[in-house]
Structure formats: C-alpha cells, structure tokens
mmCIF file of C-alpha atoms in Angstrom:
data_model
loop_
_atom_site.group_PDB
_atom_site.id
_atom_site.type_symbol
_atom_site.label_atom_id
_atom_site.label_comp_id
_atom_site.label_asym_id
_atom_site.label_seq_id
_atom_site.Cartn_x
_atom_site.Cartn_y
_atom_site.Cartn_z
ATOM 1 C CA MET Q 1 23.213 -15.944 -11.848
ATOM 2 C CA ASN Q 2 19.510 -15.513 -12.479
ATOM 3 C CA ASP Q 3 18.581 -18.113 -9.752
ATOM 4 C CA LEU Q 4 20.686 -15.975 -7.098
ATOM 5 C CA LEU Q 5 19.462 -13.091 -8.130
ATOM 6 C CA ALA Q 6 15.808 -14.620 -7.425
ATOM 7 C CA THR Q 7 16.154 -15.847 -4.373
ATOM 8 C CA ILE Q 8 18.169 -12.835 -3.120
ATOM 9 C CA ALA Q 9 15.237 -10.672 -4.154
ATOM 10 C CA VAL Q 10 12.281 -12.693 -3.025
ATOM 11 C CA ILE Q 11 14.269 -12.652 0.561
ATOM 12 C CA LEU Q 12 14.419 -8.883 0.076
ATOM 13 C CA GLY Q 13 11.041 -8.382 -0.676
ATOM 14 C CA THR Q 14 9.479 -10.521 2.192
ATOM 15 C CA ALA Q 15 11.158 -8.793 4.774
ATOM 16 C CA LEU Q 16 10.203 -5.365 3.945
ATOM 17 C CA ALA Q 17 6.686 -6.833 2.810
ATOM 18 C CA VAL Q 18 6.727 -8.313 7.114
ATOM 19 C CA LEU Q 19 8.673 -4.944 8.531
ATOM 20 C CA SER Q 20 5.237 -3.232 6.306
ATOM 21 C CA ALA Q 21 2.563 -5.066 8.227
ATOM 22 C CA VAL Q 22 4.955 -4.683 11.301
ATOM 23 C CA GLY Q 23 4.550 -1.294 11.051
ATOM 24 C CA LEU Q 24 1.342 -0.802 10.249
ATOM 25 C CA VAL Q 25 0.597 -2.280 13.552
ATOM 26 C CA ARG Q 26 3.567 -0.582 15.666
ATOM 27 C CA MET Q 27 3.109 2.805 14.519
ATOM 28 C CA PRO Q 28 0.813 5.787 16.118
ATOM 29 C CA ASP Q 29 -1.008 7.582 13.915
ATOM 30 C CA VAL Q 30 -3.212 7.361 10.570
ATOM 31 C CA TYR Q 31 -1.127 9.550 8.488
ATOM 32 C CA ILE Q 32 2.370 7.441 9.704
ATOM 33 C CA ARG Q 33 0.394 4.077 8.727
ATOM 34 C CA LEU Q 34 -0.412 5.657 5.414
ATOM 35 C CA GLN Q 35 3.391 5.849 5.021
ATOM 36 C CA VAL Q 36 4.701 2.636 5.736
ATOM 37 C CA ALA Q 37 1.736 0.863 4.095
ATOM 38 C CA SER Q 38 2.537 2.390 1.294
ATOM 39 C CA LYS Q 39 5.871 2.985 0.301
ATOM 40 C CA ALA Q 40 7.572 -0.382 1.687
ATOM 41 C CA SER Q 41 4.799 -2.545 -0.042
ATOM 42 C CA SER Q 42 5.373 -1.439 -2.940
ATOM 43 C CA LEU Q 43 9.262 -1.640 -2.589
ATOM 44 C CA GLY Q 44 8.497 -5.200 -1.308
ATOM 45 C CA ILE Q 45 6.235 -6.081 -4.280
ATOM 46 C CA ALA Q 46 8.789 -4.348 -6.529
ATOM 47 C CA LEU Q 47 11.415 -6.668 -5.576
ATOM 48 C CA LEU Q 48 9.439 -10.016 -5.367
ATOM 49 C CA MET Q 49 8.561 -9.104 -9.385
ATOM 50 C CA LEU Q 50 12.195 -8.495 -9.982
ATOM 51 C CA GLY Q 51 12.136 -12.255 -8.752
ATOM 52 C CA VAL Q 52 9.685 -13.253 -10.945
ATOM 53 C CA ALA Q 53 11.224 -11.807 -13.729
ATOM 54 C CA ALA Q 54 14.785 -13.397 -12.973
ATOM 55 C CA HIS Q 55 13.586 -17.040 -12.126
ATOM 56 C CA PHE Q 56 11.484 -17.377 -14.918
ATOM 57 C CA ASP Q 57 13.648 -15.123 -17.672
ATOM 58 C CA ASP Q 58 10.842 -15.287 -20.368
ATOM 59 C CA VAL Q 59 9.968 -11.946 -22.295
ATOM 60 C CA SER Q 60 6.224 -11.923 -21.804
ATOM 61 C CA VAL Q 61 7.011 -12.762 -17.696
ATOM 62 C CA THR Q 62 9.069 -9.830 -17.466
ATOM 63 C CA ILE Q 63 6.701 -7.463 -19.196
ATOM 64 C CA ARG Q 64 3.661 -8.509 -17.092
ATOM 65 C CA ALA Q 65 5.988 -8.247 -13.733
ATOM 66 C CA LEU Q 66 7.104 -4.629 -15.133
ATOM 67 C CA LEU Q 67 3.753 -3.951 -15.610
ATOM 68 C CA VAL Q 68 2.726 -4.881 -12.035
ATOM 69 C CA VAL Q 69 5.620 -2.646 -10.784
ATOM 70 C CA ALA Q 70 4.647 0.316 -12.712
ATOM 71 C CA PHE Q 71 0.744 0.228 -12.280
ATOM 72 C CA LEU Q 72 1.695 -0.092 -8.577
ATOM 73 C CA PHE Q 73 4.166 2.744 -8.567
ATOM 74 C CA LEU Q 74 1.722 4.573 -10.159
ATOM 75 C CA THR Q 75 -1.367 4.314 -7.755
ATOM 76 C CA ALA Q 76 -0.050 4.115 -4.295
ATOM 77 C CA PRO Q 77 0.530 7.597 -4.183
ATOM 78 C CA VAL Q 78 -2.776 8.344 -5.801
ATOM 79 C CA ALA Q 79 -3.788 6.092 -2.895
ATOM 80 C CA ALA Q 80 -1.948 7.214 -0.126
ATOM 81 C CA HIS Q 81 -2.812 10.864 -0.681
ATOM 82 C CA VAL Q 82 -6.204 10.392 -1.093
ATOM 83 C CA LEU Q 83 -6.587 8.160 2.101
ATOM 84 C CA GLY Q 84 -4.722 10.898 4.013
ATOM 85 C CA ARG Q 85 -6.759 13.633 2.432
ATOM 86 C CA ALA Q 86 -10.034 11.580 3.875
ATOM 87 C CA ALA Q 87 -8.265 10.839 6.958
ATOM 88 C CA TYR Q 88 -8.004 14.874 7.722
ATOM 89 C CA ILE Q 89 -11.342 15.318 6.488
ATOM 90 C CA THR Q 90 -13.248 12.879 8.490
ATOM 91 C CA GLY Q 91 -11.218 14.383 11.705
ATOM 92 C CA CYS Q 92 -8.707 11.680 12.349
ATOM 93 C CA PRO Q 93 -6.280 13.013 15.507
ATOM 94 C CA LEU Q 94 -2.976 13.363 14.514
ATOM 95 C CA THR Q 95 -0.485 11.930 17.329
ATOM 96 C CA ALA Q 96 1.032 14.108 20.282
ATOM 97 C CA GLY Q 97 4.016 15.541 19.215
ATOM 98 C CA SER Q 98 3.371 15.596 15.729
ATOM 99 C CA LYS Q 99 4.759 19.114 14.748
ATOM 100 C CA PRO Q 100 3.771 20.889 11.425
ATOM 101 C CA ASP Q 101 0.409 20.434 11.296
ATOM 102 C CA ASP Q 102 -0.423 23.414 7.898
ATOM 103 C CA LEU Q 103 -3.509 22.420 7.827
ATOM 104 C CA ALA Q 104 -4.400 23.529 11.281
ATOM 105 C CA GLY Q 105 -7.243 26.173 11.696
ATOM 106 C CA ARG Q 106 -7.546 26.320 7.669
ATOM 107 C CA TYR Q 107 -10.396 23.609 7.250
ATOM 108 C CA ASP Q 108 -13.825 24.375 8.104
ATOM 109 C CA ARG Q 109 -15.689 21.402 8.981
ATOM 110 C CA ALA Q 110 -18.926 22.608 9.103
ATOM 111 C CA THR Q 111 -18.730 24.167 5.130
ATOM 112 C CA GLY Q 112 -16.404 21.629 4.048
ATOM 113 C CA ARG Q 113 -14.298 25.047 2.897
ATOM 114 C CA LEU Q 114 -10.026 25.183 2.465
ATOM 115 C CA ALA Q 115 -8.732 28.634 3.161
ATOM 116 C CA ALA Q 116 -5.862 30.662 3.201
ATOM 117 C CA PRO Q 117 -4.722 32.398 6.210
ATOM 118 C CA ASP Q 118 -4.556 35.863 6.498
ATOM 119 C CA GLY Q 119 -1.677 37.368 4.981
ATOM 120 C CA ALA Q 120 -0.333 33.923 3.485
ATOM 121 C CA GLN Q 121 -0.379 34.474 -0.158
ATOM 122 C CA ARG Q 122 -1.788 37.507 -2.374
ATOM 123 C CA GLY Q 123 -2.732 35.027 -5.708
ATOM 124 C CA ASP Q 124 -5.407 33.351 -2.989
ATOM 125 C CA ARG Q 125 -6.856 36.065 -1.455
ATOM 126 C CA GLU Q 126 -7.351 38.234 -5.137
ATOM 127 C CA ALA Q 127 -8.900 34.848 -6.231
ATOM 128 C CA GLU Q 128 -11.216 34.475 -2.540
ATOM 129 C CA ALA Q 129 -12.096 38.152 -3.225
ATOM 130 C CA GLY Q 130 -12.934 38.055 -6.723
ATOM 131 C CA MET R 1 5.218 -29.337 -1.559
ATOM 132 C CA SER R 2 5.916 -30.643 -4.495
ATOM 133 C CA GLY R 3 6.482 -29.869 -7.846
ATOM 134 C CA PHE R 4 9.339 -27.064 -7.349
ATOM 135 C CA VAL R 5 12.256 -26.426 -9.735
ATOM 136 C CA ASP R 6 15.512 -26.148 -9.074
ATOM 137 C CA GLY R 7 16.454 -22.200 -9.010
ATOM 138 C CA VAL R 8 15.077 -20.582 -5.729
ATOM 139 C CA PRO R 9 15.463 -23.176 -3.291
ATOM 140 C CA ASP R 10 12.313 -24.790 -1.929
ATOM 141 C CA PHE R 11 12.757 -23.774 1.945
ATOM 142 C CA VAL R 12 13.235 -20.145 0.901
ATOM 143 C CA ILE R 13 10.297 -20.327 -0.907
ATOM 144 C CA GLU R 14 8.601 -22.096 1.877
ATOM 145 C CA LEU R 15 9.878 -19.162 4.238
ATOM 146 C CA ALA R 16 8.811 -16.544 2.719
ATOM 147 C CA LEU R 17 5.105 -17.786 2.273
ATOM 148 C CA LEU R 18 5.206 -18.511 5.482
ATOM 149 C CA ALA R 19 6.629 -14.966 6.438
ATOM 150 C CA LEU R 20 4.165 -13.353 4.311
ATOM 151 C CA ALA R 21 0.829 -15.313 5.792
ATOM 152 C CA VAL R 22 2.384 -14.256 9.472
ATOM 153 C CA SER R 23 1.989 -10.502 7.910
ATOM 154 C CA LEU R 24 -1.081 -10.841 6.438
ATOM 155 C CA LEU R 25 -2.224 -12.056 9.937
ATOM 156 C CA ILE R 26 -0.596 -9.011 11.773
ATOM 157 C CA ALA R 27 -2.803 -6.420 9.003
ATOM 158 C CA PHE R 28 -5.645 -8.269 9.400
ATOM 159 C CA TYR R 29 -4.919 -7.209 13.170
ATOM 160 C CA ARG R 30 -5.276 -3.803 12.273
ATOM 161 C CA ILE R 31 -7.973 -3.982 10.067
ATOM 162 C CA VAL R 32 -10.053 -5.518 12.895
ATOM 163 C CA ARG R 33 -8.808 -3.383 15.314
ATOM 164 C CA GLY R 34 -9.079 0.382 13.693
ATOM 165 C CA PRO R 35 -9.852 3.003 15.424
ATOM 166 C CA SER R 36 -10.959 4.676 12.402
ATOM 167 C CA LEU R 37 -12.557 3.710 8.979
ATOM 168 C CA ILE R 38 -9.153 4.920 7.277
ATOM 169 C CA ASP R 39 -7.204 3.069 8.952
ATOM 170 C CA ARG R 40 -8.918 -0.367 8.009
ATOM 171 C CA VAL R 41 -8.683 1.165 4.503
ATOM 172 C CA VAL R 42 -5.139 1.486 4.589
ATOM 173 C CA ALA R 43 -4.517 -2.181 6.214
ATOM 174 C CA LEU R 44 -6.953 -3.196 3.551
ATOM 175 C CA GLU R 45 -5.120 -2.133 0.462
ATOM 176 C CA LEU R 46 -1.970 -3.577 2.276
ATOM 177 C CA THR R 47 -3.612 -7.196 2.532
ATOM 178 C CA ALA R 48 -4.381 -6.744 -1.188
ATOM 179 C CA THR R 49 -0.382 -5.903 -1.818
ATOM 180 C CA ILE R 50 0.818 -9.009 0.412
ATOM 181 C CA VAL R 51 -1.397 -10.838 -1.527
ATOM 182 C CA ALA R 52 0.117 -10.140 -4.794
ATOM 183 C CA GLY R 53 3.383 -10.905 -3.148
ATOM 184 C CA ILE R 54 2.096 -13.927 -2.019
ATOM 185 C CA VAL R 55 0.784 -14.887 -5.524
ATOM 186 C CA ALA R 56 4.057 -13.498 -6.831
ATOM 187 C CA VAL R 57 6.122 -16.251 -4.667
ATOM 188 C CA PHE R 58 3.957 -18.746 -5.191
ATOM 189 C CA ALA R 59 4.158 -18.423 -8.767
ATOM 190 C CA ILE R 60 8.167 -18.825 -8.830
ATOM 191 C CA GLY R 61 7.193 -22.421 -6.545
ATOM 192 C CA ILE R 62 5.176 -23.654 -8.379
ATOM 193 C CA ASP R 63 6.858 -22.799 -11.931
ATOM 194 C CA GLU R 64 3.678 -21.539 -13.354
ATOM 195 C CA PRO R 65 3.999 -17.889 -14.354
ATOM 196 C CA ALA R 66 0.818 -17.549 -15.942
ATOM 197 C CA ILE R 67 -0.422 -16.937 -12.442
ATOM 198 C CA ILE R 68 0.889 -13.228 -12.254
ATOM 199 C CA ASP R 69 -2.100 -12.132 -14.085
ATOM 200 C CA VAL R 70 -3.802 -12.531 -10.552
ATOM 201 C CA ALA R 71 -1.221 -9.998 -9.092
ATOM 202 C CA ILE R 72 -1.990 -7.641 -12.133
ATOM 203 C CA ALA R 73 -5.972 -7.761 -11.068
ATOM 204 C CA LEU R 74 -5.407 -7.730 -7.636
ATOM 205 C CA ALA R 75 -3.161 -4.016 -7.799
ATOM 206 C CA LEU R 76 -6.047 -2.738 -9.839
ATOM 207 C CA VAL R 77 -8.968 -3.687 -7.656
ATOM 208 C CA ALA R 78 -7.211 -2.548 -4.395
ATOM 209 C CA PHE R 79 -6.540 0.587 -5.820
ATOM 210 C CA ILE R 80 -10.078 1.760 -6.905
ATOM 211 C CA SER R 81 -11.594 0.360 -3.522
ATOM 212 C CA ALA R 82 -9.223 2.257 -1.685
ATOM 213 C CA VAL R 83 -10.599 5.762 -3.878
ATOM 214 C CA ALA R 84 -13.685 4.294 -3.225
ATOM 215 C CA PHE R 85 -14.007 4.305 0.198
ATOM 216 C CA ALA R 86 -11.683 7.726 0.780
ATOM 217 C CA ARG R 87 -14.464 9.492 -1.319
ATOM 218 C CA TYR R 88 -17.272 7.852 0.556
ATOM 219 C CA ALA R 89 -15.552 9.064 3.811
ATOM 220 C CA GLU R 90 -15.098 11.989 2.954
ATOM 221 C CA ARG R 91 -19.234 12.960 1.683
ATOM 222 C CA ALA R 92 -20.056 11.246 4.571
ATOM 223 C CA ARG R 93 -18.416 13.512 7.049
ATOM 224 C CA GLN R 94 -19.347 16.697 4.916
ATOM 225 C CA ARG R 95 -22.953 15.950 4.795
#
C-alpha cells in the first residue's frame, strides 16, 4: 500500500516538475514564467516529499519531508512576489494582450515611487497631503 | 544501478531521474537565453527546486533517508539567493 502510494506520488511529482520546466520555456512573459515556476514546482516537490515519507514510513523522515514542504510553501510565494516586483521595477515588458496592468502610469521610474491616481482612494491622498 | 530495494519499482526511479534531468536541461536553456536578469533568477530558483526533487527521488532509489537534509539546505539557499538577486536588481535600477 505504501509502495503504491510512493510510486504514484513520485510519478505525479516528476510530471509536475517537468511541466513547470516546459512552461518556463514556453510562456511568453516574465510574470507568467514566474507563476509557472513557483506554483507547479511547489506542488511537484510536495508530491515527491509525500513519496519519500510513504516510502520510508519513519517518523523522523516524515518530519523532515514535511519540513521541506512547509518551508517551500512559505518561501515560494514570497520569492515570487519579490521577483515580480523587481521585474516590474526594472521594466520587464508585459506580453502583448496582457490586459489588466493596474500599475500603469502610477510608478515613477525617475524617483522610484508608487503613487495613487487622482480620485482613487481618499485615505491614500490624505496620507500624501499630510 | 544496484542497491534498489523492493518498494518503488526500479524503472520508475530511473525514469523519474531521467525526466528530472531533462527538465534541468530545459530550465538551463532559459538561464542561457534570458532575456532579462529576472528571467535568469526565476530559472535558477526552478533549477534549485528540481535538484531538491532529484535528491528526494535519489533518496528513495538508494534507500538512504539521510540525504533529505540536502533538500532542506538547498531550499533555504535558493530562497535567500532569489531575494538577494531581486533586491540587487531593484537597487541597481533605482540609482
């Protein structure tokens, strides 16, 4: 039973890792690549670690595998956010047809400051005035 | 490869290692190709993640649980390097 679970987890996790690598090459845009690389590979590693835990069937190994998964799930979104922000600030272009660009016109490249547009939110404007 | 035990079949382990190695090559293509620094950092992070996966499959293959620690260290270093690269890229642009 454990062997079957480990085998299935290894196969699925490997497939997800390969898919995320393929997506990294195929996708047209830094931001889309970022999302492919962070989400699919996180789930792939989680499945591989599930396979490790099922194969060894030992408390200490299971805790270490869970530690890897927990750490990855904590850090992957943070890394993706920081990298996406850096990509926008360094001026990586969005792919053609990528519709909602909420930061368009609000980021001042010369000063490196983000500003709210006119009439967006009262709180923001008051904070800026005061 | 000798040393495989009953459990996960040998050919599954071997095929998984092969597929992960191929995906390493694919990610390496993105590192070489770019086009921007952030693309390369993203590809580097994915490379570290895939290597952690290779470590996991290899641990099952040789039936040695001790090398899981390598995956923990690798995940830590990859995260810190990604954040450091991102901050460096932002600072370099703003100045």
